Tab-separated table of C-alpha atoms and ligand atoms in Angstrom:
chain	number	residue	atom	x	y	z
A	195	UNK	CA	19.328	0.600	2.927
A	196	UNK	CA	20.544	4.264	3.471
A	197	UNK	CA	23.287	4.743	1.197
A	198	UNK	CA	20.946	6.273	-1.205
A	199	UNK	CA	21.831	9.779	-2.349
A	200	UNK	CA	18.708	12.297	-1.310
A	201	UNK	CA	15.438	11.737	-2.061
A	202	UNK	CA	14.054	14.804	-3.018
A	203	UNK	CA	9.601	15.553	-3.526
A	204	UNK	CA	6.876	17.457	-3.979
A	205	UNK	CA	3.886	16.227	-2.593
A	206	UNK	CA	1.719	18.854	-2.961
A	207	UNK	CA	-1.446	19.869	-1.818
A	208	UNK	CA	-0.882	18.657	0.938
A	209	UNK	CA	-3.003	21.633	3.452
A	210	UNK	CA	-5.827	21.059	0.913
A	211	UNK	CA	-5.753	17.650	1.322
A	212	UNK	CA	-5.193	17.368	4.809
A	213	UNK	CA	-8.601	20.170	4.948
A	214	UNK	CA	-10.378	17.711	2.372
A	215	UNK	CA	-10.247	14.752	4.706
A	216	UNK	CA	-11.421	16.173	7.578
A	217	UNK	CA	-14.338	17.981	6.162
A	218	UNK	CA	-15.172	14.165	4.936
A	219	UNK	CA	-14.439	12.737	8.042
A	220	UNK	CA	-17.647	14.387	9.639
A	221	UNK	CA	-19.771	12.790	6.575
A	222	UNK	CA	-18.225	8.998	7.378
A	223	UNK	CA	-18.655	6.676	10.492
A	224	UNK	CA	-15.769	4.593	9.362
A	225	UNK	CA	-12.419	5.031	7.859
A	226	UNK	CA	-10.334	2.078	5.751
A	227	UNK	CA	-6.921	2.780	5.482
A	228	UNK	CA	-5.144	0.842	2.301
A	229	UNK	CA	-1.622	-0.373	2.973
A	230	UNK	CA	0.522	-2.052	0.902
A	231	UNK	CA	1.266	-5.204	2.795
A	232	UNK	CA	5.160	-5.367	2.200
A	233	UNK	CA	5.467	-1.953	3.373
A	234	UNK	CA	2.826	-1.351	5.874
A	235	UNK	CA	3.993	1.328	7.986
A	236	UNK	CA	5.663	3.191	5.320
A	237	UNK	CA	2.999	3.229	2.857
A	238	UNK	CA	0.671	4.916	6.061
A	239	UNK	CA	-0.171	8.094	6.058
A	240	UNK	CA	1.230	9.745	8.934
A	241	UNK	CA	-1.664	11.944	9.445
A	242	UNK	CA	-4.355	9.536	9.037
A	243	UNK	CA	-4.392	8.586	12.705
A	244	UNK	CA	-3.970	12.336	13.985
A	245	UNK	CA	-7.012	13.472	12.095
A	246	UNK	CA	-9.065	10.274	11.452
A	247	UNK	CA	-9.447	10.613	16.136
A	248	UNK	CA	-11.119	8.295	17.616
A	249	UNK	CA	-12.982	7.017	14.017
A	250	UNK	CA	-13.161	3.318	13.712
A	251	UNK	CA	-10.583	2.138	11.546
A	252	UNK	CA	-10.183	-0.904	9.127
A	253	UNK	CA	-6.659	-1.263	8.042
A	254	UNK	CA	-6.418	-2.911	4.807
A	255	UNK	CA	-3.059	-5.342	4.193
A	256	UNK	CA	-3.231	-5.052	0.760
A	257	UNK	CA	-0.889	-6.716	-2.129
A	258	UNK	CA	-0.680	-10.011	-0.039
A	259	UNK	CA	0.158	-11.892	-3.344
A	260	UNK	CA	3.275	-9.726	-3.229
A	261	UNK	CA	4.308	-10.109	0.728
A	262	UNK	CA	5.715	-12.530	3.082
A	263	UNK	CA	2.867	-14.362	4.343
A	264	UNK	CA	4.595	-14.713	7.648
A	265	UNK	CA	5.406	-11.192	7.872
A	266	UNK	CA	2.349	-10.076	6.946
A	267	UNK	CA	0.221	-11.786	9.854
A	268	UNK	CA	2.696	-10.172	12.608
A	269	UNK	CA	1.497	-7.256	10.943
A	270	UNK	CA	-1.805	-8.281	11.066
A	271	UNK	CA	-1.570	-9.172	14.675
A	272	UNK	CA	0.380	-6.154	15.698
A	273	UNK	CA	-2.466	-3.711	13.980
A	274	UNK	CA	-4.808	-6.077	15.585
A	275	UNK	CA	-3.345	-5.052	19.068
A	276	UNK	CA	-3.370	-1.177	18.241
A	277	UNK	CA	-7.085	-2.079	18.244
A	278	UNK	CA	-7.845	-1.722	14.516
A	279	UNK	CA	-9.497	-4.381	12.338
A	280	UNK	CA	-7.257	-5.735	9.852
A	281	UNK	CA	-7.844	-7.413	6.656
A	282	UNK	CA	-5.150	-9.160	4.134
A	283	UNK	CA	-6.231	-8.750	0.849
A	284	UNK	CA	-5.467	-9.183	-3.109
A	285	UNK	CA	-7.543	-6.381	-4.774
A	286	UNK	CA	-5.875	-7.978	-8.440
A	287	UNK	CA	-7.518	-10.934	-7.600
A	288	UNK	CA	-10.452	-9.923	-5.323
A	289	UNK	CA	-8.619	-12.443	-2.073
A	290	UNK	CA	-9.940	-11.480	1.408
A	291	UNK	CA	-11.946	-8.291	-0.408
A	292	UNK	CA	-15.451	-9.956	0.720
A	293	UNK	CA	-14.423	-9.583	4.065
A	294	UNK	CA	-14.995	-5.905	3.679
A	295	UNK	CA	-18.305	-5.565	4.626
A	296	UNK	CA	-19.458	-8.252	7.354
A	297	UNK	CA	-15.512	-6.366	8.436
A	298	UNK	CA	-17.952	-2.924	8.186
A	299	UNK	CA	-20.539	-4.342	10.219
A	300	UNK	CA	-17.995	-5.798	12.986
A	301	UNK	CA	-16.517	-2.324	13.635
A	302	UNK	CA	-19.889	-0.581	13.530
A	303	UNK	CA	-21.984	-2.911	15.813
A	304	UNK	CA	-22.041	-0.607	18.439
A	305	UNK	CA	-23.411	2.169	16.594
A	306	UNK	CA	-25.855	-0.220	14.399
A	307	UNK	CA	-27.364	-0.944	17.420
A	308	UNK	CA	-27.844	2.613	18.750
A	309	UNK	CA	-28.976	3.585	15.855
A	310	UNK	CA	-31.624	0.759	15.881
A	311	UNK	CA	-32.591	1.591	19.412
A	312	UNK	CA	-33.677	5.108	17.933
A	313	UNK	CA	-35.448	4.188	15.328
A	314	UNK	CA	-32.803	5.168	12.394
A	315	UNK	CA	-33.444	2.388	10.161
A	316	UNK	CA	-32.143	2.142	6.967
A	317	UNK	CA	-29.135	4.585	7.293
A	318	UNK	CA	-26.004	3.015	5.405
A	319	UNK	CA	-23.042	2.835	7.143
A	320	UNK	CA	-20.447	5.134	5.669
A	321	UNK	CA	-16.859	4.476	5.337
A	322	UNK	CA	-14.269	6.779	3.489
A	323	UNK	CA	-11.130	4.939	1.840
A	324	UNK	CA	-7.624	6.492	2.667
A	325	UNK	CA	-4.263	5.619	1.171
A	326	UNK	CA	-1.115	7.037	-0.656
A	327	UNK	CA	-0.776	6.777	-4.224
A	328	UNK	CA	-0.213	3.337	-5.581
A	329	UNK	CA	-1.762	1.002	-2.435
A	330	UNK	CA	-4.583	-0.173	-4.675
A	331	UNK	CA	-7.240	2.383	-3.619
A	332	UNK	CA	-9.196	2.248	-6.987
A	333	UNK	CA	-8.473	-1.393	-7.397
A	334	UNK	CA	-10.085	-2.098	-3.919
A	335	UNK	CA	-13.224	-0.237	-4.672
A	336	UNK	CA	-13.530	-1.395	-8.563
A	337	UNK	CA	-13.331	-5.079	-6.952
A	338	UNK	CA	-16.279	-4.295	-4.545
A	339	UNK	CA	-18.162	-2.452	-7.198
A	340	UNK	CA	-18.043	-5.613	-9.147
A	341	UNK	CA	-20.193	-7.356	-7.234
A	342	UNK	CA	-23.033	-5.549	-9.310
A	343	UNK	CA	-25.047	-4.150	-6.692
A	344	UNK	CA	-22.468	-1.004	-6.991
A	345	UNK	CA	-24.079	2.865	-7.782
A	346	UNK	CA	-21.660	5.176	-8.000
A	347	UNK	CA	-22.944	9.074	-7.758
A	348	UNK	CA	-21.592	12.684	-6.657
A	349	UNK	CA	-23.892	14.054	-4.083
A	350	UNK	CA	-24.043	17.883	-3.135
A	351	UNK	CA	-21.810	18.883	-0.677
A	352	UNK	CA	-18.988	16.974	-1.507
A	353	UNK	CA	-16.146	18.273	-2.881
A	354	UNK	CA	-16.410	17.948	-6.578
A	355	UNK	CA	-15.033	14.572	-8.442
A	356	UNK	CA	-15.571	12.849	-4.726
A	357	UNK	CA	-18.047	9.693	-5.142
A	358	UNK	CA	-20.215	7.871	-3.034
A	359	UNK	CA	-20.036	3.998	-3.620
A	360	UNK	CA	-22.509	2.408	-2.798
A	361	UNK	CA	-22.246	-1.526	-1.937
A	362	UNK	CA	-24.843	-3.360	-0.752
A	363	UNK	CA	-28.063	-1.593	1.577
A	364	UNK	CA	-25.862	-1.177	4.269
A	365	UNK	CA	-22.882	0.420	3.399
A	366	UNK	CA	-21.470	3.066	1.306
A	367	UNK	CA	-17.725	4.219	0.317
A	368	UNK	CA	-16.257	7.498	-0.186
A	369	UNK	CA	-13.723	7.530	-2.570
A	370	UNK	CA	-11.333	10.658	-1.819
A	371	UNK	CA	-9.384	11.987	-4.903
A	372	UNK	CA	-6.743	13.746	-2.646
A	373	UNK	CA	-3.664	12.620	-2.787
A	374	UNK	CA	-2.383	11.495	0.564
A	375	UNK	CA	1.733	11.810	0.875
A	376	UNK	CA	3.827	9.465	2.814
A	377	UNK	CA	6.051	10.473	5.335
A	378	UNK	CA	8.102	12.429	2.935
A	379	UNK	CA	10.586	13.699	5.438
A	380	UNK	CA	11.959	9.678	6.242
A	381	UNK	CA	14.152	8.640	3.818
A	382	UNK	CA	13.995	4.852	4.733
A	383	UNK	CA	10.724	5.201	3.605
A	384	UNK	CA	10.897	7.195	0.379
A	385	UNK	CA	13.579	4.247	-0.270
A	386	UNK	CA	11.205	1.423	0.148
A	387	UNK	CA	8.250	2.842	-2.140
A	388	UNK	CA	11.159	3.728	-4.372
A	389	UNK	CA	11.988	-0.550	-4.347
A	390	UNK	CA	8.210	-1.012	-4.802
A	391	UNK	CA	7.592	1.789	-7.641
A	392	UNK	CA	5.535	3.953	-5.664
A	393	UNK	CA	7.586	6.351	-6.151
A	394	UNK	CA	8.818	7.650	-9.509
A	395	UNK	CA	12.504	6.200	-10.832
A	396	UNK	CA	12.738	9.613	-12.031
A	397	UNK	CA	13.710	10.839	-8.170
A	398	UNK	CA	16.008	8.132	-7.494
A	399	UNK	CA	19.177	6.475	-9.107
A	400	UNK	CA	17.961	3.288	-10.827
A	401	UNK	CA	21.636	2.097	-9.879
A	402	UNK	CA	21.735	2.839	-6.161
A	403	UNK	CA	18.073	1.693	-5.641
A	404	UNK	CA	18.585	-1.859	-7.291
A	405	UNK	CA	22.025	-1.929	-5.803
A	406	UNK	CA	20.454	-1.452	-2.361
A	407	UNK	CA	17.951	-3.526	-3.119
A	408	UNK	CA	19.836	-6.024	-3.424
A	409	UNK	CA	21.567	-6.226	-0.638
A	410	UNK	CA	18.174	-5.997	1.206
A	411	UNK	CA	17.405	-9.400	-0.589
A	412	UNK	CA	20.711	-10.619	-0.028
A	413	UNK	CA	20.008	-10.234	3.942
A	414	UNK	CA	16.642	-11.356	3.974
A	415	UNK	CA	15.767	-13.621	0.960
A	416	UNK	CA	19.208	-15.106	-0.255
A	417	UNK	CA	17.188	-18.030	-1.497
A	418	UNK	CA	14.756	-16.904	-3.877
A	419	UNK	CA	17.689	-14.178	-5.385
A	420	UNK	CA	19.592	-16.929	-5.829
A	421	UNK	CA	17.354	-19.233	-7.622
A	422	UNK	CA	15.387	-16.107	-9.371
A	423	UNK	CA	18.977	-15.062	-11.043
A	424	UNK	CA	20.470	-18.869	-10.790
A	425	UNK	CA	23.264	-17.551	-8.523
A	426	UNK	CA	25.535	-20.149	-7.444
A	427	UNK	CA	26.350	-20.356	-2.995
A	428	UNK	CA	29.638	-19.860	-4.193
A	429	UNK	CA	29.383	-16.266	-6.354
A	430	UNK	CA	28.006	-13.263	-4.637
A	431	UNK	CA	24.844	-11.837	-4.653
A	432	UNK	CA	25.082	-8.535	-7.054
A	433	UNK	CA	24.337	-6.785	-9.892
A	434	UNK	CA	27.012	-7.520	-11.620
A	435	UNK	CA	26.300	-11.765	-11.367
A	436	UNK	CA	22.880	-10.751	-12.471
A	437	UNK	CA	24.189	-9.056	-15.631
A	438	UNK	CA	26.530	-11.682	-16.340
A	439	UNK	CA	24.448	-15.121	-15.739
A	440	UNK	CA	21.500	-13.007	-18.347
A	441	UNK	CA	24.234	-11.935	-20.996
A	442	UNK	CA	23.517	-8.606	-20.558
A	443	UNK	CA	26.759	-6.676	-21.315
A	444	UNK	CA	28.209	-3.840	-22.808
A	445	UNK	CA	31.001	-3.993	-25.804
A	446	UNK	CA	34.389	-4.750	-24.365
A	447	UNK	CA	32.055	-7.517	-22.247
A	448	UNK	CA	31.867	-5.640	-19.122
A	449	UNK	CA	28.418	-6.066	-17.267
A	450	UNK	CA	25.544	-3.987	-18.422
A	451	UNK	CA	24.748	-2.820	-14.613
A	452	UNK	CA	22.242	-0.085	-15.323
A	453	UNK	CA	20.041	-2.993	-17.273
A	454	UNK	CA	20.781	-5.366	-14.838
A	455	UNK	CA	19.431	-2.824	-12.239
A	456	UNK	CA	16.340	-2.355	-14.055
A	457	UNK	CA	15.855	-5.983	-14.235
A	458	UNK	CA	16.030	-6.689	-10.466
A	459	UNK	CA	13.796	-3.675	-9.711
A	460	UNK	CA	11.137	-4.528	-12.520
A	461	UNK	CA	11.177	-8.120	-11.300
A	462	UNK	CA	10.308	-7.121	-7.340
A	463	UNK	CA	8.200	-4.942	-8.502
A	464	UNK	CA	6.098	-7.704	-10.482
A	465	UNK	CA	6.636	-10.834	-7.897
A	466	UNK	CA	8.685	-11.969	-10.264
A	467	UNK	CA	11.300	-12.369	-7.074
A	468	UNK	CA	8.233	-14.205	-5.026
A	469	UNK	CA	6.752	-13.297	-2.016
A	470	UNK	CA	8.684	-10.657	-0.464
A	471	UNK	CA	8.164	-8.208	2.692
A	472	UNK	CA	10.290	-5.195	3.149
A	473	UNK	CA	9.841	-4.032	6.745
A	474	UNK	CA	8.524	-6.331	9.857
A	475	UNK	CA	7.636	-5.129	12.845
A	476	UNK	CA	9.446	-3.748	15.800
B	577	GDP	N1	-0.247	-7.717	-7.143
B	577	GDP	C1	-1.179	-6.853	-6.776
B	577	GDP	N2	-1.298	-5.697	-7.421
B	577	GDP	C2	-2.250	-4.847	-7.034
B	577	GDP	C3	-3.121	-5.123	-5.953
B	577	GDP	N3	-3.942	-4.058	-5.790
B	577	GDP	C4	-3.600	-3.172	-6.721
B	577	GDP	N4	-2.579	-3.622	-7.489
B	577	GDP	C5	-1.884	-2.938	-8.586
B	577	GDP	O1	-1.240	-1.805	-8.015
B	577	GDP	C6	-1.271	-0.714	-8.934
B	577	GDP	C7	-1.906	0.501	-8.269
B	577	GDP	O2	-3.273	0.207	-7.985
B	577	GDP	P1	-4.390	1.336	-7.891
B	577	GDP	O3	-5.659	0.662	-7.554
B	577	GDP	O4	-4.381	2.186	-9.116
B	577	GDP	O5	-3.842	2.188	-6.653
B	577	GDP	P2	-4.320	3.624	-6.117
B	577	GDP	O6	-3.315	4.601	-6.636
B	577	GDP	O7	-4.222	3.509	-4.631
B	577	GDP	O8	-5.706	3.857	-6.585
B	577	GDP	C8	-2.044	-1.202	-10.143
B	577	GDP	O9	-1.104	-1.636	-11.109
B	577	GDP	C9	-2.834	-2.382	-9.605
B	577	GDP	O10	-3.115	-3.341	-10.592
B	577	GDP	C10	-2.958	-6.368	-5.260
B	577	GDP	O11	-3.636	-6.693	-4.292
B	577	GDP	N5	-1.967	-7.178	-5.726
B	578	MG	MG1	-6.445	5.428	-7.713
């Protein structure tokens, strides 16, 4: 990674945003921070732990049908150690999402029991979801709205198109529209939600991404590139294998490298490739 031309984008909104949460903050007790689990720290926020203080927080792994199981849980255990609850989760399928609430309940014992010991009765437990574009925000909170018991409503004063989700007697979601950025400004970052198509091909060359890409796999998973693109231990690892050993060329025969690039990116991007992580920790 790193030998990819500049990354330029326009987040956007981002004061408004950054205003929006923390006006919501003050309405929540809870925050859960979604995380896609083969890029955890660069699919965070970076403001989410300035503003969200001293807030509870449950950090979603999510898109563990996509990572490296064994990367993941050092992940787990090093969020674990920040002192933040962490769950691993499939929102496709709905894996570890009951978790959510008894997870709820866990962080919010404290204040359950204060509350209790004053009489409030009956008060939900609030929780606001947070996450960049493309973590599986709405997919997490379609999956617990599934489980029937969901009402979903706008309430006055909250910011227009903002709902409350309600899931069972106890506990209630806000769903924030705002978009969150990354961290913009990293470019290792920008280039591993490029590999995961969280951010737009449009900003990047499809050629230099895959290419990169590659080599990241070549590094780190030579086994299931190999056996994904049926690359002998004696030929290289590259885009130009991969065009060849799928026939696709151009006339003359030369390697068709801008399909073959789109081929290796569409494939990690649909676990095509397996289960694969992108960053670990440390
Ligand atoms: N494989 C997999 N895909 C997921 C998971 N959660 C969400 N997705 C997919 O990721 C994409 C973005 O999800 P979405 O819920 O729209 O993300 P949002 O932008 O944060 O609201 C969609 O194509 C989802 O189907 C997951 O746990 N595993
Ligand atoms: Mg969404």
């Amino acid at each position: 990674m790193g030998e990819i031309s500049n990354i330029q984008w326009f987040p956007g909104h981002m004061t408004k945003t950054k205003r929006q949460i923390e006006a919501n903050l003050k309405l929540v007790d809870a925050v859960a921070e979604i995380v896609d689990a083969r890029v955890p720290e660069s699919s965070r926020n970076p403001i989410i732990s300035e503003i969200t203080g001293n807030k509870p927080r449950i950090i979603l792994l999510n898109k563990c049908d996509y990572a490296d199981d064994n990367v993941t849980a050092l992940w787990q255990k090093k969020y674990t150690a920040m002192g933040f609850k962490v769950l691993i989760c499939d929102c496709r399928s709905g894996k570890g999402v009951n978790s959510f609430i008894p997870a709820v309940k866990s962080v919010l014992s404290e204040l359950l029991q204060k509350r209790k010991a004053k009489g409030f009765i009956g008060r939900p437990l609030r929780v606001m979801v947070v996450g960049i574009p493309n973590v599986g925000k709405s997919s997490f909170i379609n999956r617990l709205s599934k489980s029937g018991k969901t009402k979903v409503e706008d309430r006055p004063g909250v910011t227009r198109g903002q709902q409350w989700v309600t899931l069972d007697k106890d506990v209630e979601l806000l769903d924030t529209p705002g978009i969150l950025w990354p961290k913009f400004d990293d470019q290792q970052v920008a280039v591993k939600l490029g590999y995961t198509g969280a951010i737009k091909d449009d900003v990047m060359d499809v050629y230099e991404l895959s290419d990169s890409l590659l080599s990241y796999l070549k590094d780190n998973y030579p086994k299931k590139t190999r056996e994904r693109y049926k690359i002998a231990e004696s030929e290289d690892i590259a885009l130009e294998i991969i065009a060849r050993k799928r026939g696709m060329l151009i006339s003359g025969g030369e390697p068709d490298l801008e399909r073959a690039a789109i081929t290796v990116l569409d494939e990690f991007r649909s676990g095509k490739l397996g289960k694969i992580s992108l960053e670990r920790p440390e």
